[in-house]
XYZ file of C-alpha atoms in Angstrom:
747
model
C -40.206 -117.616 83.520
C -43.877 -117.868 82.400
C -45.341 -121.318 82.073
C -47.026 -122.524 78.897
C -50.899 -122.293 79.299
C -51.190 -126.159 79.618
C -48.782 -126.065 82.580
C -50.523 -123.218 84.441
C -50.807 -124.245 88.155
C -54.323 -125.066 89.613
C -54.911 -123.678 93.055
C -56.178 -126.235 95.560
C -59.387 -125.477 97.482
C -57.202 -125.138 100.628
C -54.983 -122.551 98.995
C -58.034 -120.465 97.736
C -59.483 -120.506 101.244
C -56.109 -119.433 102.698
C -55.876 -116.607 100.107
C -59.226 -115.406 100.749
C -58.621 -115.301 104.443
C -55.404 -113.481 104.115
C -56.969 -110.772 101.805
C -59.834 -110.319 104.263
C -57.365 -109.797 107.007
C -55.281 -107.330 105.108
C -52.268 -109.385 105.358
C -49.550 -109.904 102.752
C -49.627 -112.884 100.584
C -46.791 -115.443 100.730
C -44.136 -114.854 98.059
C -45.049 -118.241 96.258
C -48.468 -116.960 95.223
C -46.779 -114.272 93.077
C -45.629 -116.850 90.640
C -48.763 -119.171 91.050
C -51.305 -116.468 90.440
C -49.611 -114.243 87.831
C -48.084 -114.942 84.588
C -44.600 -113.219 84.553
C -42.437 -113.449 81.334
C -39.262 -112.294 83.083
C -36.822 -114.935 84.190
C -35.108 -112.675 86.795
C -36.418 -109.659 88.416
C -35.098 -107.349 91.128
C -37.641 -106.744 93.740
C -37.462 -104.307 96.726
C -39.826 -102.896 99.211
C -42.037 -100.284 97.838
C -41.192 -101.117 94.203
C -43.268 -99.245 91.625
C -42.802 -98.497 87.978
C -44.250 -95.092 88.378
C -41.922 -92.226 87.623
C -41.872 -88.406 87.942
C -43.953 -86.622 85.346
C -43.378 -83.097 86.576
C -42.785 -80.536 83.686
C -41.192 -77.439 85.177
C -39.714 -74.501 83.284
C -35.988 -73.946 83.769
C -34.849 -70.718 85.310
C -31.859 -69.233 83.565
C -29.474 -67.771 86.207
C -26.301 -67.056 84.180
C -24.885 -67.013 80.584
C -21.147 -67.561 80.444
C -19.134 -67.131 77.318
C -15.468 -66.185 77.127
C -15.136 -63.477 74.403
C -13.251 -64.673 71.365
C -10.957 -62.475 69.359
C -10.835 -62.572 65.571
C -12.260 -66.113 65.512
C -15.022 -66.710 63.029
C -17.128 -69.922 63.756
C -19.706 -70.544 61.037
C -21.497 -73.133 63.422
C -21.954 -70.884 66.396
C -22.061 -67.420 64.869
C -20.399 -64.665 66.967
C -21.404 -61.249 67.759
C -19.204 -58.070 67.608
C -17.671 -59.053 71.064
C -16.910 -62.619 69.869
C -19.763 -64.189 72.004
C -21.861 -67.116 70.699
C -25.235 -65.984 69.371
C -26.597 -69.219 67.930
C -26.495 -72.995 68.143
C -26.671 -75.342 71.146
C -25.651 -73.734 74.548
C -24.375 -76.211 77.309
C -26.252 -76.552 80.225
C -25.139 -76.707 83.917
C -28.317 -77.312 86.101
C -28.709 -77.217 89.938
C -31.468 -79.092 91.513
C -32.969 -82.649 92.077
C -32.071 -84.698 89.033
C -35.464 -86.560 89.104
C -37.301 -83.262 88.563
C -34.582 -82.208 85.939
C -34.825 -85.369 84.080
C -38.587 -85.277 84.016
C -38.632 -81.695 82.752
C -36.033 -82.380 80.249
C -37.731 -85.468 78.984
C -41.091 -83.761 78.394
C -40.446 -80.088 78.504
C -39.587 -77.324 76.158
C -35.772 -78.021 76.309
C -36.437 -81.608 74.766
C -36.751 -79.756 71.450
C -33.305 -78.238 71.896
C -31.882 -81.631 72.750
C -33.365 -83.093 69.532
C -32.131 -80.299 67.410
C -28.702 -80.926 68.795
C -28.829 -84.507 67.521
C -30.330 -86.121 70.699
C -28.667 -87.349 73.789
C -26.135 -89.824 72.582
C -24.109 -90.684 75.759
C -24.741 -90.660 79.562
C -22.208 -91.284 82.259
C -23.276 -91.161 85.905
C -21.414 -91.764 89.208
C -24.305 -92.006 91.717
C -23.629 -91.795 95.456
C -22.758 -95.381 96.201
C -20.131 -94.360 98.839
C -22.798 -94.052 101.555
C -22.703 -90.458 102.256
C -19.108 -89.417 101.453
C -20.148 -87.796 98.232
C -21.102 -84.455 99.711
C -18.188 -83.633 102.045
C -15.149 -81.842 100.741
C -12.198 -79.490 101.712
C -12.370 -75.942 101.048
C -9.775 -73.246 101.559
C -10.513 -70.196 103.727
C -7.923 -67.483 104.392
C -5.052 -69.783 103.528
C -6.117 -72.527 105.704
C -8.056 -75.782 104.689
C -11.456 -76.509 106.198
C -13.385 -79.725 105.944
C -16.916 -78.828 104.814
C -19.671 -81.412 105.895
C -22.771 -81.829 103.786
C -25.409 -79.233 104.077
C -28.990 -80.060 104.943
C -30.192 -80.479 101.565
C -27.313 -82.796 100.768
C -28.104 -84.710 103.996
C -31.749 -85.030 102.982
C -30.612 -86.523 99.618
C -28.410 -88.846 101.571
C -31.311 -90.055 103.777
C -33.558 -90.410 100.748
C -30.793 -92.604 98.996
C -29.668 -94.585 102.047
C -32.402 -94.166 104.674
C -33.799 -97.641 104.174
C -30.415 -99.259 102.983
C -30.319 -100.929 99.614
C -34.173 -100.592 99.137
C -34.069 -96.755 99.052
C -30.826 -96.746 96.923
C -32.476 -99.035 94.218
C -35.680 -97.139 94.377
C -33.727 -93.898 93.777
C -31.486 -95.069 90.854
C -34.326 -97.199 89.205
C -36.777 -94.314 88.735
C -33.844 -92.104 87.307
C -32.634 -94.892 84.989
C -36.129 -95.060 83.409
C -36.094 -91.271 82.905
C -32.611 -91.281 81.367
C -33.501 -94.180 79.068
C -36.538 -92.199 77.846
C -34.631 -89.124 77.325
C -31.748 -90.848 75.416
C -31.383 -91.069 71.609
C -32.342 -94.498 70.082
C -28.600 -94.918 69.199
C -27.439 -93.752 72.712
C -25.529 -95.621 75.482
C -25.069 -95.174 79.212
C -22.152 -95.778 81.502
C -23.012 -96.337 85.195
C -19.980 -96.114 87.635
C -20.261 -98.267 90.805
C -18.348 -100.328 93.238
C -18.686 -103.621 95.146
C -21.309 -102.101 97.420
C -24.002 -101.767 94.752
C -22.684 -103.292 91.516
C -25.107 -106.336 91.753
C -28.084 -104.191 92.435
C -27.321 -101.757 89.401
C -26.623 -104.654 87.097
C -30.144 -106.152 87.797
C -31.953 -102.744 87.657
C -30.338 -101.955 84.314
C -31.182 -105.387 82.948
C -34.755 -104.611 83.843
C -34.708 -101.031 82.526
C -32.676 -101.484 79.325
C -33.035 -105.265 78.839
C -30.341 -107.803 79.257
C -29.702 -108.073 75.356
C -28.670 -104.409 75.615
C -25.824 -105.016 77.902
C -22.620 -103.972 75.952
C -19.934 -104.437 78.690
C -19.296 -104.847 82.358
C -16.171 -103.042 82.736
C -13.634 -103.149 85.370
C -11.544 -99.983 86.220
C -8.459 -100.987 88.094
C -6.681 -98.022 89.566
C -2.954 -98.108 90.340
C -2.941 -96.565 93.803
C -0.898 -97.735 96.751
C -2.509 -99.672 99.470
C -0.733 -101.171 102.477
C -1.088 -104.738 103.696
C -4.760 -105.972 104.231
C -5.791 -108.587 106.660
C -8.325 -111.293 105.814
C -9.140 -109.916 102.421
C -7.738 -108.995 98.990
C -7.230 -105.185 98.561
C -10.200 -103.577 97.019
C -8.573 -101.874 93.937
C -11.230 -101.609 91.111
C -14.746 -100.085 90.415
C -17.264 -101.316 87.757
C -18.700 -99.503 84.737
C -22.006 -101.031 83.517
C -22.381 -100.218 79.855
C -25.893 -100.616 78.162
C -27.347 -99.333 74.812
C -30.760 -98.160 74.453
C -31.333 -100.081 71.146
C -29.687 -102.399 68.751
C -27.324 -99.780 67.470
C -24.899 -97.653 69.339
C -21.655 -95.515 68.723
C -18.592 -97.525 69.414
C -14.967 -96.630 68.340
C -12.205 -99.154 69.151
C -9.770 -97.734 71.758
C -6.072 -98.613 71.763
C -3.634 -98.456 74.655
C -1.735 -95.187 74.278
C 1.275 -96.445 76.255
C 2.931 -97.598 72.856
C 6.171 -98.898 74.501
C 4.382 -101.504 76.412
C 2.051 -102.778 73.674
C 2.162 -106.017 71.838
C 2.406 -104.268 68.456
C 5.479 -102.391 69.522
C 7.140 -105.499 70.925
C 6.396 -107.407 67.714
C 7.863 -104.679 65.553
C 11.057 -104.545 67.724
C 11.352 -108.352 67.686
C 11.274 -108.331 63.889
C 13.983 -105.800 63.597
C 16.087 -107.136 66.372
C 16.088 -110.620 64.948
C 17.895 -109.833 61.770
C 14.523 -108.880 59.970
C 13.548 -112.685 60.413
C 9.936 -113.302 60.992
C 9.982 -116.995 61.406
C 8.294 -118.511 64.497
C 11.605 -119.675 65.862
C 13.083 -116.255 66.178
C 10.001 -113.977 66.841
C 8.705 -114.346 70.294
C 5.102 -113.681 69.271
C 3.536 -114.200 65.993
C 0.453 -112.468 64.622
C -1.243 -113.006 61.211
C -2.099 -109.399 60.996
C 1.495 -108.215 61.520
C 2.632 -110.894 58.883
C 0.118 -109.509 56.355
C 1.154 -105.878 56.863
C 4.833 -106.883 56.256
C 4.064 -108.867 53.131
C 2.109 -105.874 51.745
C 5.049 -103.620 52.708
C 7.662 -105.900 50.795
C 5.364 -106.045 47.691
C 5.015 -102.141 47.514
C 8.550 -101.376 48.210
C 10.431 -104.424 46.838
C 12.703 -104.805 49.865
C 12.909 -105.751 53.557
C 12.044 -102.818 55.885
C 14.841 -101.325 57.918
C 14.807 -99.692 61.403
C 14.096 -96.291 59.978
C 10.954 -97.525 57.963
C 7.381 -97.174 59.298
C 5.746 -100.426 58.377
C 2.377 -99.540 59.710
C 0.971 -97.284 62.363
C 1.528 -98.563 65.811
C -1.778 -97.916 67.437
C -1.030 -100.009 70.476
C -3.033 -102.821 71.791
C -6.829 -102.726 71.694
C -8.250 -101.992 75.133
C -10.335 -104.842 76.663
C -12.756 -104.825 79.519
C -10.168 -104.292 82.277
C -9.175 -100.682 82.266
C -5.797 -99.940 83.980
C -6.026 -96.227 84.621
C -4.333 -94.357 87.381
C -6.539 -92.837 90.138
C -6.077 -89.214 90.941
C -2.870 -88.254 92.576
C -3.449 -85.842 95.670
C -1.078 -83.331 94.039
C -2.631 -83.513 90.639
C -3.598 -80.313 88.880
C -6.878 -81.986 88.076
C -7.709 -82.216 91.778
C -10.656 -80.268 93.178
C -10.882 -81.727 96.666
C -13.836 -83.920 95.932
C -13.489 -87.327 97.497
C -15.345 -89.024 94.589
C -13.667 -87.204 91.806
C -12.635 -89.328 88.864
C -9.581 -88.776 86.546
C -10.067 -87.030 83.284
C -8.333 -89.991 81.529
C -11.190 -92.284 82.592
C -13.915 -89.955 81.116
C -11.774 -89.295 78.019
C -11.706 -92.925 77.232
C -15.509 -93.270 77.685
C -16.347 -90.148 75.645
C -13.916 -91.064 72.732
C -15.158 -94.761 72.632
C -19.006 -94.001 72.739
C -19.594 -90.687 71.042
C -18.453 -88.568 68.047
C -17.437 -84.970 67.927
C -20.410 -82.736 68.127
C -22.508 -85.274 70.051
C -24.522 -84.431 73.173
C -23.082 -86.013 76.331
C -24.809 -85.829 79.809
C -23.873 -86.454 83.494
C -26.687 -86.112 86.052
C -24.461 -86.532 89.061
C -21.687 -84.222 87.947
C -19.933 -83.486 91.170
C -16.827 -81.429 90.374
C -17.646 -81.431 86.624
C -15.078 -83.804 85.162
C -17.399 -85.200 82.469
C -18.430 -81.709 81.198
C -14.697 -80.463 81.322
C -13.538 -83.471 79.215
C -16.565 -83.161 76.792
C -15.798 -79.501 76.217
C -12.137 -80.342 75.423
C -13.132 -83.094 73.039
C -15.521 -80.928 71.110
C -18.756 -82.474 72.454
C -21.841 -80.761 73.654
C -22.935 -81.420 77.246
C -25.490 -81.283 79.992
C -24.253 -81.494 83.572
C -26.471 -81.525 86.686
C -26.032 -81.792 90.527
C -27.907 -81.472 93.813
C -25.004 -79.597 95.510
C -24.752 -75.943 95.079
C -21.053 -76.084 95.912
C -20.525 -78.787 93.103
C -22.345 -76.495 90.585
C -20.044 -73.666 91.527
C -16.827 -75.736 91.287
C -18.030 -76.947 87.867
C -18.803 -73.435 86.775
C -15.146 -72.313 87.652
C -13.788 -75.359 86.046
C -15.685 -74.884 82.676
C -14.740 -71.190 82.528
C -11.094 -72.197 82.903
C -11.713 -74.795 80.030
C -13.021 -72.023 77.922
C -9.937 -69.918 78.708
C -7.628 -72.814 77.826
C -9.394 -73.496 74.662
C -9.266 -69.887 73.662
C -5.651 -69.767 74.291
C -5.024 -72.579 71.833
C -7.276 -70.951 69.308
C -9.696 -73.969 69.625
C -13.483 -73.703 69.350
C -15.719 -73.752 72.470
C -19.350 -73.181 73.337
C -21.174 -70.962 75.823
C -22.850 -72.451 78.680
C -25.663 -71.559 80.889
C -26.364 -72.023 84.602
C -29.988 -73.123 85.153
C -32.235 -74.423 87.936
C -35.946 -75.004 88.511
C -35.930 -72.344 91.166
C -39.125 -70.659 91.847
C -40.918 -73.022 89.479
C -40.160 -76.042 91.746
C -41.899 -73.991 94.621
C -44.794 -73.063 92.431
C -45.187 -76.881 91.834
C -45.672 -77.245 95.586
C -48.816 -74.997 95.206
C -49.897 -76.691 92.011
C -53.631 -77.779 92.431
C -54.585 -80.954 90.254
C -57.821 -82.483 89.475
C -61.053 -81.479 87.548
C -62.201 -78.615 90.001
C -64.522 -75.766 89.461
C -63.027 -72.188 89.770
C -64.212 -71.809 93.288
C -62.984 -75.231 94.372
C -59.543 -74.486 92.849
C -59.545 -71.165 94.606
C -60.386 -72.956 97.927
C -57.816 -75.671 97.369
C -55.078 -73.153 96.660
C -55.742 -71.232 99.673
C -55.542 -74.341 101.748
C -52.133 -75.203 100.337
C -50.833 -71.658 100.791
C -52.070 -71.802 104.401
C -50.118 -75.290 104.917
C -47.164 -73.806 103.242
C -47.029 -70.795 105.677
C -47.530 -73.118 108.604
C -44.715 -75.373 107.397
C -42.409 -72.322 107.215
C -43.276 -70.996 110.581
C -42.732 -74.306 112.195
C -39.365 -74.559 110.555
C -38.551 -71.008 111.854
C -39.746 -72.205 115.320
C -42.414 -69.480 115.371
C -45.844 -69.263 116.955
C -48.644 -68.712 114.442
C -50.854 -65.747 115.084
C -54.574 -66.586 115.552
C -55.861 -63.223 114.115
C -56.029 -63.050 110.313
C -53.628 -60.045 110.022
C -50.886 -59.127 107.722
C -48.379 -60.908 109.957
C -48.290 -64.681 110.181
C -46.452 -65.503 113.273
C -44.298 -64.419 116.295
C -40.893 -65.474 117.307
C -40.097 -64.202 120.894
C -40.604 -60.523 120.796
C -40.481 -60.304 116.897
C -43.195 -60.443 114.406
C -42.855 -62.749 111.519
C -44.154 -62.303 108.002
C -43.663 -64.968 105.030
C -43.189 -63.294 101.702
C -44.758 -64.741 98.538
C -43.587 -68.185 97.384
C -43.058 -67.459 93.607
C -41.941 -63.860 93.666
C -38.949 -62.019 95.265
C -39.738 -59.633 98.103
C -39.203 -56.196 96.766
C -39.309 -52.528 98.259
C -43.047 -52.260 98.055
C -43.423 -55.301 100.229
C -41.040 -54.080 102.721
C -42.725 -50.616 102.873
C -45.927 -52.437 103.541
C -44.319 -54.462 106.280
C -43.125 -51.086 107.893
C -46.600 -49.526 107.562
C -48.338 -52.579 109.270
C -45.657 -52.488 112.093
C -46.414 -48.777 112.919
C -50.146 -49.688 112.832
C -49.411 -52.341 115.412
C -46.929 -50.171 117.407
C -44.454 -52.993 116.713
C -40.690 -52.290 116.388
C -39.280 -55.825 115.485
C -40.072 -57.842 112.541
C -38.521 -60.779 110.602
C -39.252 -60.980 106.857
C -38.928 -64.575 105.507
C -38.596 -65.069 101.805
C -37.079 -67.414 99.223
C -35.820 -64.412 97.114
C -35.213 -60.736 97.864
C -35.111 -58.040 95.130
C -31.430 -57.240 94.235
C -30.209 -53.950 95.532
C -32.882 -53.863 98.195
C -30.327 -53.943 101.085
C -28.948 -52.244 103.049
C -30.590 -48.886 102.142
C -34.206 -50.147 102.978
C -33.032 -51.348 106.230
C -31.492 -48.039 107.115
C -34.804 -46.423 106.092
C -36.695 -48.634 108.298
C -34.339 -48.064 111.135
C -34.994 -44.195 110.902
C -38.635 -44.937 111.410
C -37.968 -46.940 114.475
C -38.547 -50.420 112.893
C -35.866 -53.156 113.103
C -36.467 -55.180 109.918
C -34.457 -58.445 109.635
C -34.612 -60.175 106.238
C -34.065 -64.017 106.392
C -33.750 -66.443 103.457
C -35.927 -69.414 103.416
C -33.752 -72.501 102.587
C -35.019 -75.308 100.012
C -34.954 -77.713 103.007
C -38.163 -76.233 104.409
C -40.033 -78.512 101.947
C -38.687 -81.519 103.822
C -41.009 -82.385 106.579
C -38.538 -84.571 108.405
C -36.014 -81.776 108.535
C -38.801 -79.469 109.900
C -39.848 -81.970 112.489
C -36.348 -82.319 113.824
C -35.722 -78.677 113.917
C -32.809 -78.862 111.451
C -33.881 -76.050 108.969
C -31.746 -72.917 109.389
C -32.621 -69.562 108.054
C -29.800 -67.347 106.953
C -29.336 -63.600 106.901
C -28.985 -61.721 103.681
C -25.435 -61.078 102.371
C -24.507 -57.587 101.099
C -22.280 -56.620 98.183
C -20.851 -53.111 97.502
C -19.097 -52.447 94.183
C -18.108 -49.000 92.768
C -17.698 -47.997 89.118
C -14.472 -46.646 88.159
C -14.635 -44.369 85.090
C -11.825 -44.132 82.528
C -10.255 -40.641 82.612
C -9.668 -40.578 78.924
C -12.474 -42.469 77.502
C -16.004 -41.573 78.500
C -17.432 -44.771 77.146
C -15.215 -47.046 79.255
C -15.414 -48.162 82.775
C -14.340 -50.911 85.151
C -15.902 -52.249 88.491
C -14.210 -52.434 91.786
C -15.452 -54.887 94.469
C -15.417 -52.731 97.662
C -17.183 -54.905 100.330
C -18.940 -58.100 100.969
C -20.730 -58.849 104.221
C -22.600 -61.545 105.915
C -24.831 -60.083 108.649
C -24.759 -60.980 112.336
C -26.978 -63.871 113.421
C -26.807 -64.541 117.121
C -29.704 -66.910 117.154
C -28.069 -69.388 114.748
C -24.810 -69.139 116.793
C -26.642 -70.062 120.053
C -28.413 -73.023 118.319
C -25.225 -74.245 116.969
C -23.193 -74.185 120.309
C -26.315 -75.625 122.243
C -26.606 -78.622 119.900
C -22.976 -79.164 119.235
C -21.825 -82.552 120.633
C -18.695 -83.234 122.780
C -15.592 -83.771 120.548
C -17.302 -82.076 117.476
C -16.983 -78.821 115.755
C -18.997 -76.713 113.419
C -18.673 -73.351 111.570
C -21.094 -70.575 111.648
C -21.107 -66.794 110.820
C -20.912 -64.571 113.865
C -20.600 -60.831 113.554
C -19.604 -60.842 109.821
C -16.841 -63.455 110.621
C -16.646 -67.188 109.853
C -16.043 -68.878 113.257
C -15.261 -72.457 114.023
C -16.927 -73.571 117.227
C -15.476 -76.695 118.964
C -16.632 -78.526 122.064
C -14.258 -80.719 123.989
C -15.244 -83.771 125.985
C -15.716 -81.711 129.105
C -18.280 -79.554 127.268
C -16.184 -76.536 126.993
C -16.837 -74.479 123.731
C -13.957 -72.667 122.082
C -14.154 -70.441 118.955
C -11.554 -69.765 116.205
C -12.074 -66.994 113.621
C -11.246 -68.369 110.109
C -11.997 -65.247 108.033
C -9.587 -62.419 108.841
C -10.729 -59.995 106.284
C -14.028 -59.543 104.206
C -12.069 -60.745 101.089
C -11.662 -64.208 102.681
C -15.415 -64.724 102.247
C -15.201 -64.231 98.477
C -14.325 -67.218 96.130
C -15.646 -65.637 92.968
C -17.086 -62.591 91.612
C -18.347 -61.624 88.124
C -19.672 -58.608 86.223
C -22.452 -57.976 83.721
C -21.969 -54.583 82.385
C -25.421 -54.325 80.834
C -27.747 -56.440 82.962
C -31.063 -55.399 81.524
C -29.924 -56.224 77.928
C -31.239 -59.933 77.931
C -34.757 -60.829 79.357
C -35.272 -64.195 80.926
C -37.813 -65.997 78.688
C -39.119 -69.333 79.894
C -41.147 -71.848 77.942
C -44.467 -72.759 79.740
C -46.749 -75.516 78.936
C -49.815 -74.123 77.252
C -52.224 -76.831 76.589
C -52.475 -80.650 76.121
C -53.922 -81.600 72.667
C -55.083 -84.871 71.069
C -52.221 -86.884 69.423
C -51.540 -85.637 65.985
C -53.367 -82.393 66.436
C -50.205 -80.340 66.872
C -47.538 -81.797 64.741
C -43.893 -81.656 65.523
C -44.195 -81.061 69.411
C -42.953 -83.393 72.231
C -45.259 -86.231 73.549
C -45.827 -86.808 77.068
C -46.182 -90.457 78.205
C -49.871 -90.203 77.977
C -49.460 -89.955 74.169
C -50.661 -86.410 74.400
C -48.675 -83.452 72.734
C -47.618 -80.605 74.959
C -47.622 -77.071 73.378
C -45.379 -74.371 74.931
C -45.532 -70.624 74.931
C -42.936 -68.013 75.691
C -43.193 -65.958 78.683
C -41.029 -63.176 80.315
C -40.495 -63.777 83.938
C -39.804 -60.115 84.698
C -36.206 -61.028 85.563
C -33.071 -60.691 83.439
C -30.237 -63.139 82.553
C -26.868 -62.455 84.062
C -24.475 -62.176 81.184
C -21.159 -63.090 82.703
C -18.674 -60.885 80.813
C -15.722 -60.819 83.363
C -14.954 -62.867 86.505
C -12.197 -63.503 88.795
C -12.078 -66.501 91.132
C -9.821 -68.494 93.322
C -8.498 -71.938 92.195
C -6.605 -74.591 93.886
C -3.383 -73.506 92.326
C -4.032 -69.758 92.474
C -5.608 -68.183 95.574
C -5.229 -64.645 94.206
C -8.339 -62.752 93.672
C -8.623 -59.333 91.523
C -10.732 -56.870 93.032
C -10.974 -54.579 89.990
C -12.581 -55.854 86.753
C -11.099 -55.428 83.346
C -12.425 -52.278 81.536
C -15.522 -52.406 79.451
C -16.281 -50.011 76.565
C -19.808 -49.232 75.693
C -20.982 -48.755 72.075
C -22.901 -45.530 72.812
C -23.627 -43.074 75.687
C -26.667 -43.686 78.040
C -27.808 -45.056 81.331
C -26.965 -48.749 82.112
C -27.387 -51.072 84.868
C -24.326 -53.068 85.990
C -24.884 -56.369 87.956
C -22.078 -57.509 90.199
C -22.363 -61.128 91.461
C -20.429 -62.692 94.320
C -20.106 -66.310 95.289
C -18.906 -67.101 98.718
C -16.541 -69.919 99.937
C -19.712 -72.080 100.428
C -21.136 -71.621 97.006
C -23.889 -69.196 97.923
C -24.376 -66.238 95.431
C -25.439 -62.707 96.201
C -25.950 -59.967 93.530
C -26.318 -56.271 93.634
C -27.193 -53.720 90.784
C -25.233 -50.514 90.203
C -26.750 -47.774 87.956
C -24.162 -46.013 85.876
C -24.221 -43.129 83.324
C -21.977 -43.437 80.279
C -20.806 -40.474 78.250
């Protein structure tokens, strides 16, 4: 607590000499000087190693990967507006975003999407369930060919785990503190936030939220008691609850009283039964529990009806007992239809109570650690708008399937629902890596950019375990007897680039080359590989994983480059209607990658197992305590690889338009635009990326209850003859997607 000016401590001469000496030696000052030297108005503050109030200020455009909207039939919705096929054409579109939520939050806060958020009424409610379970949050069980396989975290998720828990509590608090600040700044002034935690981190989160939101804005510290069985414990009481910290952003926030829905156990119900069972007597002697509210209701009823109520009369609506700060909600049953094999998945009843209590129908709700998508699914069912984000690609895929099913269920009931988009920061996040800041001349900026591009290539070559080439040629490195070339950071590798690779190989009389890229043009393979083979060139395309930007992973040799998958789909034309066709999924292949298999078996520890692709099959490699490696094929047919596939029957119909920051102006110069933290306004302009948005018009996917996969789509009828491009997207059992383009002629 700050002292009055008259009580400020005066340093002694000895203390002054000690301070000067410590500063000259570059040593840290004793903790006591923090309070002696600096006036601090906070009574309590959470301090950790490396604490800073600086937060991410990146403003990156969002890349729209997919637009999903179950077609409605004969359903007019004046709010959304529907096209001829019953698809949403206006109003808020829900957002499912893959990526680091720090960058996502920063880009939502100050980017072009902020305008959409404000037009939707502002962000009224946030629920987050951050990874407090020390690493278990990214592992899960998945089904392959009728068998269950435990999926360990991928490298990107392991990196997130290290960032969160690498320095213990210090790194966890730093992670959540920065994100809480960004969330607070994104929220509506009347908004509230629920943070889910358990005994491991509840004390840290409470202190951090006091600092970010202010102690007066604490609404509740809720206890969720879950009724699940636990056997006998030794030396401690069974840990049977989690905490929900609830804070408001400002003085006002949405709150609706919630009543226990199990009416037969409520006090209201017992009081009513007691009244009837005791000969309609309401004296204290005969009624077990008296309540002045109950007495008033009965008195008004008598006055209105002129008699005593009977057992068939409704005296007042039995709403149940008001819920208090201890919530008794069952945990997820392993056999529940809600279950998605996520160890941290929460029951829908928990989110339903939160959303009903702290938002209104039509409000915008967000979850920035969405996992399997429970918050978004419940928000959709309750008529709320939503934003859901997650770092795990498999989590995004699981949420996508769950929300498609939610659309289907609402459609079957004749209830309204919204379209949703799948977004990420994609290539724009990679472009940010090459961003050159500062006041530089044109030439200086060009030189700085060239240095960054060189550093970028060196990092990728190191991750690929390649030797850089000293000569400034087209190729960047060499891996064994194969040349290596790195594609552009912000563009997909297309046919022209591969043709240039082939030409340069022939000049050098080289016959083997690996092409490393973040993205490859759709429909490029396998035809272009066959063309190269006919010219005597073995071209191996490899996808650069996002983990390449983590230098720790590169240093440890943990980054793995994967071969490009291949999709084959065939149009099936209707014999009686020239404007109608369907698509058949014919093949899905993941190419052979012997180097990866060798690496896995060499690095595998005794008693452990790992799964990898080998010759187009998914194989489980196990090493026993004697060091003997065995292999078990998990995928019996190519269809075992496919978890989901979808069709866009007119792919080039909708261009991908992004909003790019145009310029910074003086405050007030450009009215109505979003302000950045600096007080300046940001103006955005529309730009076509050269890509198209995948309009998800039909899909088939496996669920926990139904493992069947349709291999032929429903029929689609075009409005007029012509040439169209059909896009077919396949998502495999690990959540990775591959797309191919199929040209068709209609009519």
